[in-house]
C-alpha cells in the first residue's frame, strides 16, 4: 500500500469534511450537507462513508478526502497530504516525491511567519516593548489573553527580524513574498511592520498566515496595518479567530461577530469562545460561507458608532442573503465589546447577546425612533426602510413570516404588507434543485455495488457479467470493463481503483450509483439482480437472433435462416420454462 492509500484508509472523510460542513446522516452509508463549493439552500452535497468520497449533485464537484482538503484549504497535493497526516498523527515518508515548487514557497512563507511570531513575542517582553505593554495594560488585557492570542511587538526597524530570516536561510525573494519585509530602491530591506502591536492572523487550520499591526504612536498611519495578500494570505477568505472559535461556534450553534482584533480578544477573554472578527472591512461571501459551515445563527456586535456605517450594513446584507439568522446586539454607553466586557462583566454581556434583537426588529426600532408612526407618512417611511431588507431573505416562507410579524410589530395593516411581499415572492421565482436521477437500471446498480463492496459475490457477479453479450447496451459497461481489467490484473477492487480508471462521465455515473440509495445489500437482492440480468441477456440474444434471421432471409441464405430459427425457438422455449 503506498502512502496515499495508507493515509486515506486511516482518515475518516466524514470527520474531515465535518470540520467544514454541517453533515447530517441521510442513510446507513451517506451523509449530506450544504455544498461548501457553491451556494445552495437545500443540501445536495453527499459524502459516502464506505467508499470515502464526496459529490455534489448540484454543482458536480467530487473527489476524495485529499482533493477536498486541497480545494477547501487552498493547498497543493503534497500540502494536503501533510496536513491530513499531521492531523491524524501519521508519519510522512521522509524523502517525498510530492514536494513541488509552489508548496516549497508556501512552506517557506509559513515558516517565516512562525519565525516572525517568535521575534514579535520576544520583542513584546523586551525593553523595546514597553509602550506596547503599556497599551495592553490600558486596554485591560490579562497576560493569559496576550499569551493565548500570541500578541507581539514589531520593533522600530525590523532589522532583527530580517537577520533572523537570514540566519534561517530564507532568500531575499522569499522575504519579499512573505509580505513581512519591504525592499528600498537601494536594495536594502526593512520590516513592513514597525513600532506596532502585532496580532497574528491564522487560517482555519491554525497556521499563522499574516499579521495585523496596531500603531502605537499617534502620528503613525494607518492605525491598523495588515499584511498584504501573499501566496498564503487571501484576505477575503480569513476571519480573525475562526480557527479557535469554530468548535465552540458549532457547540453553541451561534457565532458572535465583532469588528476588531481587540474586540475578539476581549470578548474571548471574558469567557465567550465563539467570537470571530471581520477586522473592520465588510464581510466577503467567502467569509460568510466560512461562518455558515459552522452555524446559521450570528449575533452581530459591531461598535455602536459604526453600526449604521457602510461596512456593517453590507456585511449584514450579505449574511441575510446567505440565509443566516442575524441578530443585533446593542451595547449601551457607546462602548466597544471588549470595553463593555471589562466594565460590566461577562454575565451582563451574555444577556446582551442572549437578548439581541432579530435584525428586522432592530431596524424597525431605529426607524420608529426617527419617524412618527402615528402619521401615514411616518409609516410609509418606515416601510420603505424595511421592505427592501426583508426581500433579501432568501427563504420564501421565512420572508413571509418576518413580513407578517413586522407588520404586527409596527402596527401597520397586515394585508397591505403581505400583499406587497406576495408580489415580491412571485418575482423571485425560487426553485429547488431537482433530485438527481440515476441513469443506471436497478439491477446493474445492485451488481455494481456488489462488485465494489462485497468480496464474497464479486467473482460470481464479474464472471456472469463478463459472459453477457448485452453488456454493451448497459450504461455501466465501461465501469464493469474497468472492474474486469482490475480483477484480471489481480489488483484491489476498491472504489478508488475503479474510479481512477474512469473518465469523468463514468466517474459521475459510479458516484451516483453509490450515493443514490444505500448500498447495503442482501444475498436475495443480488440473486434477484443476477436473475434480472439473465432475463435481459436472453431477451437481447433473441432480438439479435431475430435480426440475423431476417438478414439471412433477405440475402437468400435460407438454410442459415432455418438453423437460426431453430436456435431461436430453443431460446424461447427456455424462456417460457423459466417464467413458469
Ligand atoms: Zn455544490
XYZ file of N, CA and C in Angstrom, residues 231-395:
495
model
N 0.950 34.469 -1.107
C 0.561 33.112 -1.531
C -0.183 32.360 -0.433
N 0.016 32.755 0.819
C -0.684 32.035 1.889
C -1.802 32.875 2.525
N -1.851 34.161 2.228
C -2.837 35.018 2.888
C -3.775 35.653 1.877
N -5.011 35.172 1.853
C -6.026 35.773 0.986
C -7.065 36.409 1.913
N -7.055 37.742 1.919
C -7.861 38.447 2.926
C -9.327 38.051 2.902
N -9.869 37.904 1.722
C -11.307 37.678 1.653
C -11.695 36.304 2.184
N -10.703 35.452 2.490
C -11.004 34.103 2.974
C -10.979 34.009 4.495
N -10.310 34.976 5.124
C -9.938 34.765 6.515
C -10.801 35.569 7.474
N -11.226 34.923 8.528
C -11.877 35.625 9.628
C -10.987 35.481 10.853
N -10.772 36.590 11.524
C -9.886 36.540 12.677
C -10.481 35.675 13.788
N -9.686 34.746 14.284
C -10.025 33.893 15.426
C -10.935 32.704 15.091
N -11.278 32.522 13.811
C -12.187 31.415 13.485
C -11.590 30.054 13.857
N -10.283 29.903 13.697
C -9.686 28.586 13.974
C -9.834 28.205 15.445
N -9.838 29.229 16.331
C -10.034 28.913 17.751
C -11.518 28.771 18.074
N -12.322 29.597 17.419
C -13.728 29.702 17.816
C -14.606 28.600 17.242
N -14.175 27.960 16.148
C -15.131 27.152 15.388
C -15.770 26.032 16.203
N -14.984 25.436 17.088
C -15.554 24.324 17.850
C -16.693 24.796 18.747
N -16.444 25.901 19.458
C -17.488 26.442 20.331
C -18.664 26.945 19.518
N -18.374 27.536 18.366
C -19.450 28.026 17.498
C -20.393 26.880 17.151
N -19.826 25.758 16.820
C -20.662 24.606 16.469
C -21.417 24.089 17.673
N -20.727 24.048 18.803
C -21.346 23.518 20.014
C -22.525 24.393 20.423
N -22.321 25.719 20.374
C -23.387 26.622 20.809
C -24.304 27.021 19.666
N -23.949 26.598 18.477
C -24.723 26.913 17.279
C -24.998 28.420 17.169
N -23.956 29.189 17.465
C -24.065 30.637 17.278
C -22.681 31.249 17.268
N -22.513 32.261 16.435
C -21.240 32.960 16.412
C -21.494 34.417 16.789
N -20.562 34.985 17.527
C -20.629 36.421 17.801
C -19.655 37.093 16.850
N -20.166 38.019 16.056
C -19.330 38.679 15.062
C -18.999 40.085 15.536
N -17.710 40.349 15.748
C -17.286 41.678 16.178
C -16.390 42.275 15.100
N -15.937 43.518 15.326
C -15.204 44.185 14.263
C -13.688 44.019 14.337
N -13.124 44.219 15.525
C -11.668 44.342 15.584
C -10.984 43.219 16.342
N -9.663 43.183 16.195
C -8.863 42.210 16.935
C -9.118 42.326 18.429
N -9.073 43.573 18.927
C -9.201 43.779 20.374
C -10.573 43.331 20.870
N -11.605 43.550 20.040
C -12.944 43.098 20.422
C -12.965 41.579 20.570
N -12.415 40.890 19.571
C -12.415 39.432 19.605
C -11.649 38.919 20.824
N -10.518 39.553 21.094
C -9.688 39.097 22.213
C -10.381 39.379 23.543
N -10.916 40.603 23.676
C -11.567 40.991 24.931
C -12.776 40.120 25.229
N -13.587 39.858 24.230
C -14.799 39.076 24.439
C -14.441 37.610 24.723
N -13.430 37.098 24.030
C -12.971 35.734 24.323
C -12.459 35.653 25.765
N -11.662 36.650 26.146
C -11.097 36.647 27.495
C -12.198 36.694 28.552
N -13.351 37.290 28.183
C -14.463 37.359 29.131
C -15.217 36.026 29.198
N -14.763 35.049 28.431
C -15.337 33.715 28.572
C -16.229 33.265 27.421
N -16.194 33.992 26.304
C -17.011 33.592 25.153
C -16.094 33.001 24.082
N -16.253 31.721 23.861
C -15.337 31.056 22.938
C -15.743 31.173 21.486
N -16.928 31.765 21.223
C -17.470 31.713 19.864
C -17.435 33.056 19.135
N -16.312 33.775 19.292
C -16.210 35.110 18.693
C -15.270 35.109 17.494
N -15.704 35.738 16.411
C -14.786 35.992 15.304
C -14.890 37.466 14.925
N -13.817 37.974 14.289
C -13.814 39.390 13.913
C -13.664 39.546 12.416
N -14.369 40.545 11.882
C -14.274 40.837 10.454
C -13.102 41.765 10.184
N -12.544 42.347 11.227
C -11.416 43.260 11.127
C -11.710 44.490 10.279
N -12.843 45.087 10.556
C -13.095 46.438 10.064
C -13.667 46.548 8.673
N -13.398 45.574 7.801
C -13.924 45.688 6.443
C -15.226 44.907 6.337
N -15.987 45.196 5.284
C -17.227 44.447 5.081
C -16.887 42.998 4.790
N -17.760 42.099 5.259
C -17.529 40.676 5.032
C -17.577 40.356 3.540
N -16.878 39.304 3.165
C -16.993 38.797 1.801
C -17.865 37.545 1.832
N -18.301 37.143 0.633
C -19.122 35.951 0.539
C -18.375 34.723 1.073
N -17.097 34.648 0.767
C -16.299 33.513 1.237
C -16.262 33.465 2.752
N -16.126 34.635 3.375
C -16.099 34.657 4.835
C -17.433 34.231 5.421
N -18.512 34.711 4.813
C -19.832 34.325 5.316
C -20.012 32.811 5.190
N -19.526 32.258 4.084
C -19.635 30.807 3.909
C -18.801 30.071 4.939
N -17.654 30.665 5.283
C -16.809 30.042 6.302
C -17.568 29.965 7.624
N -18.320 31.017 7.941
C -19.125 31.010 9.160
C -20.239 29.973 9.039
N -20.872 30.002 7.878
C -22.050 29.169 7.659
C -21.743 27.679 7.765
N -20.497 27.325 7.534
C -20.137 25.917 7.674
C -20.286 25.451 9.117
N -20.308 26.410 10.040
C -20.347 26.024 11.444
C -21.665 26.362 12.129
N -22.332 27.401 11.667
C -23.619 27.768 12.264
C -24.397 28.673 11.310
N -25.707 28.745 11.537
C -26.524 29.673 10.755
C -26.926 30.889 11.588
N -26.545 30.863 12.850
C -27.018 31.938 13.724
C -25.869 32.855 14.098
N -26.063 34.129 13.816
C -24.990 35.080 14.098
C -25.528 36.261 14.905
N -24.797 36.583 15.969
C -25.106 37.796 16.722
C -24.060 38.841 16.336
N -24.509 39.882 15.649
C -23.586 40.919 15.199
C -23.410 41.928 16.313
N -22.161 42.157 16.693
C -21.903 43.110 17.761
C -20.827 44.095 17.317
N -21.203 44.981 16.397
C -20.263 45.976 15.913
C -20.223 47.152 16.870
N -19.164 47.951 16.738
C -19.074 49.147 17.585
C -20.300 50.013 17.344
N -20.840 50.577 18.419
C -22.076 51.344 18.270
C -21.950 52.503 17.285
N -20.786 53.124 17.239
C -20.669 54.292 16.364
C -20.614 53.922 14.894
N -20.374 52.659 14.585
C -20.272 52.289 13.176
C -21.386 51.354 12.730
N -22.311 51.072 13.679
C -23.358 50.092 13.353
C -24.136 50.486 12.111
N -24.270 51.787 11.873
C -25.003 52.208 10.689
C -24.101 52.438 9.488
N -22.811 52.253 9.716
C -21.860 52.561 8.641
C -21.947 51.533 7.522
N -21.347 51.896 6.413
C -21.495 51.077 5.205
C -21.003 49.645 5.339
N -19.829 49.482 5.930
C -19.250 48.144 6.016
C -20.176 47.207 6.789
N -20.673 47.704 7.924
C -21.561 46.883 8.745
C -22.831 46.553 7.981
N -23.373 47.562 7.331
C -24.600 47.398 6.566
C -24.412 46.349 5.471
N -23.306 46.447 4.762
C -23.049 45.491 3.675
C -22.826 44.089 4.219
N -22.134 44.006 5.362
C -21.916 42.697 5.975
C -23.245 42.035 6.304
N -24.141 42.830 6.891
C -25.440 42.276 7.295
C -26.235 41.848 6.068
N -26.212 42.654 5.028
C -26.899 42.283 3.786
C -26.423 40.930 3.277
N -25.113 40.763 3.318
C -24.525 39.532 2.804
C -24.933 38.338 3.677
N -24.925 38.549 4.995
C -25.333 37.480 5.910
C -26.766 37.057 5.634
N -27.635 38.041 5.428
C -29.046 37.745 5.154
C -29.182 37.005 3.824
N -28.440 37.493 2.837
C -28.532 36.877 1.510
C -28.092 35.420 1.557
N -27.189 35.089 2.477
C -26.706 33.720 2.608
C -27.599 32.883 3.513
N -28.733 33.483 3.919
C -29.683 32.714 4.708
C -29.321 32.585 6.179
N -28.473 33.481 6.674
C -28.127 33.422 8.094
C -29.207 34.114 8.915
N -29.394 33.647 10.138
C -30.290 34.339 11.055
C -29.477 35.386 11.795
N -29.811 36.638 11.560
C -28.983 37.721 12.085
C -29.672 38.407 13.254
N -28.955 38.511 14.357
C -29.421 39.317 15.488
C -28.415 40.420 15.740
N -28.912 41.534 16.241
C -28.023 42.663 16.504
C -27.937 42.880 18.010
N -26.728 42.748 18.523
C -26.529 43.000 19.944
C -26.147 44.457 20.112
N -26.880 45.156 20.980
C -26.580 46.564 21.205
C -26.043 46.764 22.612
N -24.976 47.539 22.693
C -24.380 47.810 23.990
C -24.619 49.270 24.320
N -25.021 49.523 25.573
C -25.262 50.919 25.921
C -23.947 51.636 26.222
N -23.983 52.816 26.509
C -22.920 53.801 26.792
C -21.804 53.848 25.745
N -22.127 53.484 24.516
C -21.157 53.680 23.436
C -19.839 52.945 23.626
N -19.880 51.785 24.261
C -18.625 51.065 24.498
C -18.391 50.007 23.426
N -17.093 49.751 23.125
C -16.721 48.619 22.278
C -17.024 47.334 23.047
N -17.189 46.221 22.330
C -17.458 44.960 23.033
C -16.434 44.645 24.117
N -15.148 44.855 23.829
C -14.156 44.477 24.858
C -14.196 45.437 26.039
N -14.431 46.719 25.751
C -14.564 47.688 26.853
C -15.786 47.344 27.696
N -16.832 46.946 27.001
C -18.083 46.616 27.702
C -17.886 45.421 28.628
N -17.226 44.391 28.129
C -16.962 43.208 28.955
C -16.123 43.587 30.173
N -15.134 44.448 29.943
C -14.287 44.887 31.047
C -15.080 45.629 32.109
N -15.974 46.485 31.640
C -16.680 47.355 32.573
C -17.836 46.627 33.267
N -18.626 45.875 32.496
C -19.850 45.290 33.066
C -19.739 43.813 33.414
N -18.683 43.169 32.932
C -18.517 41.754 33.237
C -19.218 40.866 32.230
N -18.853 39.592 32.273
C -19.309 38.694 31.217
C -20.789 38.341 31.338
N -21.323 38.339 32.571
C -22.729 37.953 32.706
C -23.653 38.954 32.032
N -23.334 40.234 32.226
C -24.160 41.260 31.597
C -24.027 41.180 30.076
N -22.787 40.951 29.629
C -22.578 40.837 28.186
C -23.359 39.650 27.629
N -23.367 38.550 28.393
C -24.102 37.362 27.954
C -25.586 37.672 27.767
N -26.163 38.473 28.649
C -27.582 38.807 28.489
C -27.795 39.716 27.274
N -26.805 40.565 26.988
C -26.911 41.414 25.798
C -26.954 40.547 24.526
N -26.122 39.531 24.527
C -26.097 38.628 23.368
C -27.384 37.809 23.332
N -27.780 37.321 24.513
C -28.988 36.495 24.626
C -30.216 37.263 24.149
N -30.286 38.549 24.532
C -31.463 39.349 24.190
C -31.302 40.140 22.895
N -30.269 39.802 22.148
C -30.061 40.525 20.889
C -31.322 40.418 20.040
N -31.724 41.558 19.481
C -32.957 41.597 18.685
C -32.720 41.039 17.294
N -33.732 40.389 16.761
C -33.674 39.997 15.358
C -33.397 41.242 14.522
N -32.614 41.081 13.482
C -32.170 42.224 12.709
C -33.317 43.156 12.314
N -34.444 42.561 11.889
C -35.539 43.386 11.373
C -36.213 44.209 12.464
N -36.292 43.642 13.643
C -36.880 44.403 14.756
C -35.966 45.537 15.148
N -34.686 45.268 15.011
C -33.697 46.299 15.318
C -33.821 47.466 14.326
N -33.930 47.117 13.041
C -34.121 48.171 12.028
C -35.438 48.913 12.287
N -36.492 48.152 12.607
C -37.799 48.751 12.863
C -37.727 49.737 14.025
N -37.020 49.343 15.071
C -36.885 50.232 16.230
C -36.153 51.515 15.874
N -35.096 51.343 15.099
C -34.333 52.530 14.706
C -35.192 53.454 13.850
N -35.953 52.840 12.950
C -36.816 53.641 12.076
C -37.895 54.339 12.905
N -38.445 53.598 13.849
C -39.508 54.163 14.686
C -39.027 55.347 15.506
N -37.751 55.258 15.904
C -37.199 56.355 16.706
C -37.094 57.624 15.868
N -36.968 57.447 14.564
C -36.759 58.592 13.682
C -38.082 59.172 13.164
N -39.069 58.297 12.946
C -40.297 58.752 12.288
C -41.499 58.614 13.218
N -42.440 59.478 13.008
C -43.653 59.446 13.824
C -44.610 58.401 13.259
N -44.753 57.296 13.992
C -45.551 56.189 13.487
C -47.053 56.455 13.555
N -47.440 57.572 14.173
C -48.878 57.861 14.225
C -49.360 58.466 12.914
N -48.408 58.980 12.121
C -48.812 59.587 10.851
C -48.645 58.594 9.703
N -49.425 58.796 8.656
C -49.317 57.959 7.463
C -47.934 58.045 6.833
N -47.401 59.282 6.772
C -46.075 59.434 6.148
C -45.017 58.678 6.948
N -45.127 58.775 8.267
C -44.173 58.067 9.132
C -44.173 56.586 8.814
N -45.368 56.002 8.712
C -45.470 54.572 8.427
C -44.841 54.229 7.079
N -45.123 55.072 6.090
C -44.570 54.813 4.757
C -43.048 54.847 4.790
N -42.494 55.843 5.505
C -41.035 55.963 5.597
C -40.423 54.710 6.201
N -41.056 54.233 7.269
C -40.524 53.061 7.967
C -40.608 51.823 7.063
N -41.726 51.687 6.368
C -41.867 50.543 5.458
C -40.825 50.588 4.345
N -40.558 51.811 3.879
C -39.572 51.966 2.810
C -38.208 51.445 3.262
N -37.927 51.624 4.545
C -36.660 51.151 5.089
C -36.645 49.628 5.217
N -37.792 49.098 5.619
C -37.841 47.672 5.957
C -37.996 46.753 4.749
N -38.881 47.167 3.842
C -39.256 46.256 2.760
C -38.070 45.716 1.954
N -37.165 46.603 1.489
C -36.063 46.033 0.695
C -35.199 45.059 1.488
N -35.113 45.283 2.794
C -34.288 44.381 3.605
C -34.959 43.023 3.753
N -36.267 43.068 4.011
C -36.985 41.798 4.174
C -36.902 40.993 2.873
N -36.926 41.697 1.766
C -36.868 40.994 0.482
C -35.580 40.216 0.293
N -34.567 40.586 1.041
C -33.284 39.881 0.887
C -33.293 38.507 1.540
N -34.277 38.227 2.390
C -34.353 36.884 2.983
C -34.610 35.898 1.853
N -33.755 34.889 1.768
C -33.848 34.048 0.577
C -34.942 32.983 0.698
N -35.248 32.578 1.920
C -36.272 31.552 2.071
C -37.665 32.182 2.059
